[in-house]
Short mmCIF file of C-alpha atoms in Angstrom, two decimals:
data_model
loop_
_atom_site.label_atom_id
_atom_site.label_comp_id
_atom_site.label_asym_id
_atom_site.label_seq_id
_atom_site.Cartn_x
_atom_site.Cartn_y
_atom_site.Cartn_z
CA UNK A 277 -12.68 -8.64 -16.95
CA UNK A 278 -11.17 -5.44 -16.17
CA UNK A 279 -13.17 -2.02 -16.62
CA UNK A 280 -12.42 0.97 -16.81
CA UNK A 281 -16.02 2.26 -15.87
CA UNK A 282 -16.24 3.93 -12.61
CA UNK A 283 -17.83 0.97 -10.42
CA UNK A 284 -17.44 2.68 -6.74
CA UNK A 285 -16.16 6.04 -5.25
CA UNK A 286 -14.08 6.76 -2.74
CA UNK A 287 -16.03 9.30 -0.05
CA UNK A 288 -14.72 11.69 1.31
CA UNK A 289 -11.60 11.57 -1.21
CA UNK A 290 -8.79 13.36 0.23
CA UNK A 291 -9.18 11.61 3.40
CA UNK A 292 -7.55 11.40 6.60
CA UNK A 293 -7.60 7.65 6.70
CA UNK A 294 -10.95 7.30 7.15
CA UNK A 295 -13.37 7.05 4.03
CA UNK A 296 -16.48 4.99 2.96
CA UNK A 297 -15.98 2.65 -0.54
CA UNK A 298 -19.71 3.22 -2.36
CA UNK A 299 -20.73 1.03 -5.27
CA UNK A 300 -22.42 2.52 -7.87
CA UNK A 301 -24.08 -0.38 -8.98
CA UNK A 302 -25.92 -3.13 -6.56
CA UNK A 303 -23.73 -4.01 -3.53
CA UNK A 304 -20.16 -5.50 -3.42
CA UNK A 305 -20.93 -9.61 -3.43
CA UNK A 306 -17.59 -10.94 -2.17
CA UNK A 307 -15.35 -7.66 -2.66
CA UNK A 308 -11.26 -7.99 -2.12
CA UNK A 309 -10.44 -4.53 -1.31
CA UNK A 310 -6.24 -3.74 -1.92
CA UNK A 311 -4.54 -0.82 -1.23
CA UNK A 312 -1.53 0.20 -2.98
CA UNK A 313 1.08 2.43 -2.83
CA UNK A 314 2.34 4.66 -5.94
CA UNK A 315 5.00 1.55 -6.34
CA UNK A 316 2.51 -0.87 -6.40
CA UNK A 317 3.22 -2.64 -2.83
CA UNK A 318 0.04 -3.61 -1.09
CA UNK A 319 -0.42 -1.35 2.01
CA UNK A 320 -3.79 -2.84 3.14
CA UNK A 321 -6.43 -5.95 2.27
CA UNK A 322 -9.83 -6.57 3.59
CA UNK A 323 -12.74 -8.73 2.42
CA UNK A 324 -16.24 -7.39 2.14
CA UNK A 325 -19.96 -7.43 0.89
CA UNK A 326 -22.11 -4.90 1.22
CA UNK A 327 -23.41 -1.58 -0.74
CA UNK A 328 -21.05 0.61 1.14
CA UNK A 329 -17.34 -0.47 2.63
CA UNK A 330 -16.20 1.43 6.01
CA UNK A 331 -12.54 1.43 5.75
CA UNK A 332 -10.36 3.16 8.55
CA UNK A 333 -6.27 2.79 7.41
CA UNK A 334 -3.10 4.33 9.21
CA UNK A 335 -1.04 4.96 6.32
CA UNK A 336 1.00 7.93 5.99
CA UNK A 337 -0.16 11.25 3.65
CA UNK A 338 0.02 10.19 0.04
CA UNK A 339 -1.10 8.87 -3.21
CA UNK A 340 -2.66 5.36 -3.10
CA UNK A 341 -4.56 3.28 -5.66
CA UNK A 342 -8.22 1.69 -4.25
CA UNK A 343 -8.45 -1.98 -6.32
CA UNK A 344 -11.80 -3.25 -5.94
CA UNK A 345 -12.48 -6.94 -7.10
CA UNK A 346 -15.50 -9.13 -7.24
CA UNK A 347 -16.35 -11.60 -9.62
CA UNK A 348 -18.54 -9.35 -12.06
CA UNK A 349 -15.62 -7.14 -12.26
CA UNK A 350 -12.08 -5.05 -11.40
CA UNK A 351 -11.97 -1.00 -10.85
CA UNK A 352 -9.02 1.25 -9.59
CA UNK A 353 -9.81 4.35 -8.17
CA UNK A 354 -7.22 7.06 -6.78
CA UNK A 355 -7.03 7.40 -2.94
CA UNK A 356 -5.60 10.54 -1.37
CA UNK A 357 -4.77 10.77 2.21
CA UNK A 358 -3.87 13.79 3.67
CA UNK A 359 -3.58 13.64 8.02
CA UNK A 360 -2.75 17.69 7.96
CA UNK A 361 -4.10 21.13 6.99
#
């Protein structure tokens, strides 16, 4: 099922590659993170479970798209990277 409820946020969000995934519900049970560009190629993948995701990505300044999977549901958040002042 997808939602469109807000199931995790992106912290701090712009970012310099280096953010913490927070659910807003009970912890991530068996979470596929993706990471996708603004044309929908996958820049990055990682499994998790836990209440709060420590990600750490080398991806050049831009707009990404955090998909967030587990089997109780599917949210997309926007991801903004930005390496310089």
């Amino acid at each position: 099922e997808i939602s469109q409820e807000r199931k995790f946020v992106i912290v701090p969000n712009p970012n310099n590659g280096t953010f913490v995934l927070s659910s807003l519900e009970n912890q991530f049970s068996k979470a596929d993170v993706y990471i996708t560009n603004t044309l929908g190629q996958l820049v990055y993948q990682k499994s998790a479970s836990s209440t709060n995701v420590s990600l750490e990505v080398n991806l050049p300044d831009g707009i990404y798209f955090v998909n967030v999977r587990t089997p109780a549901f599917s949210s997309v958040q926007q991801l903004v990277i930005k390496t310089s002042n």
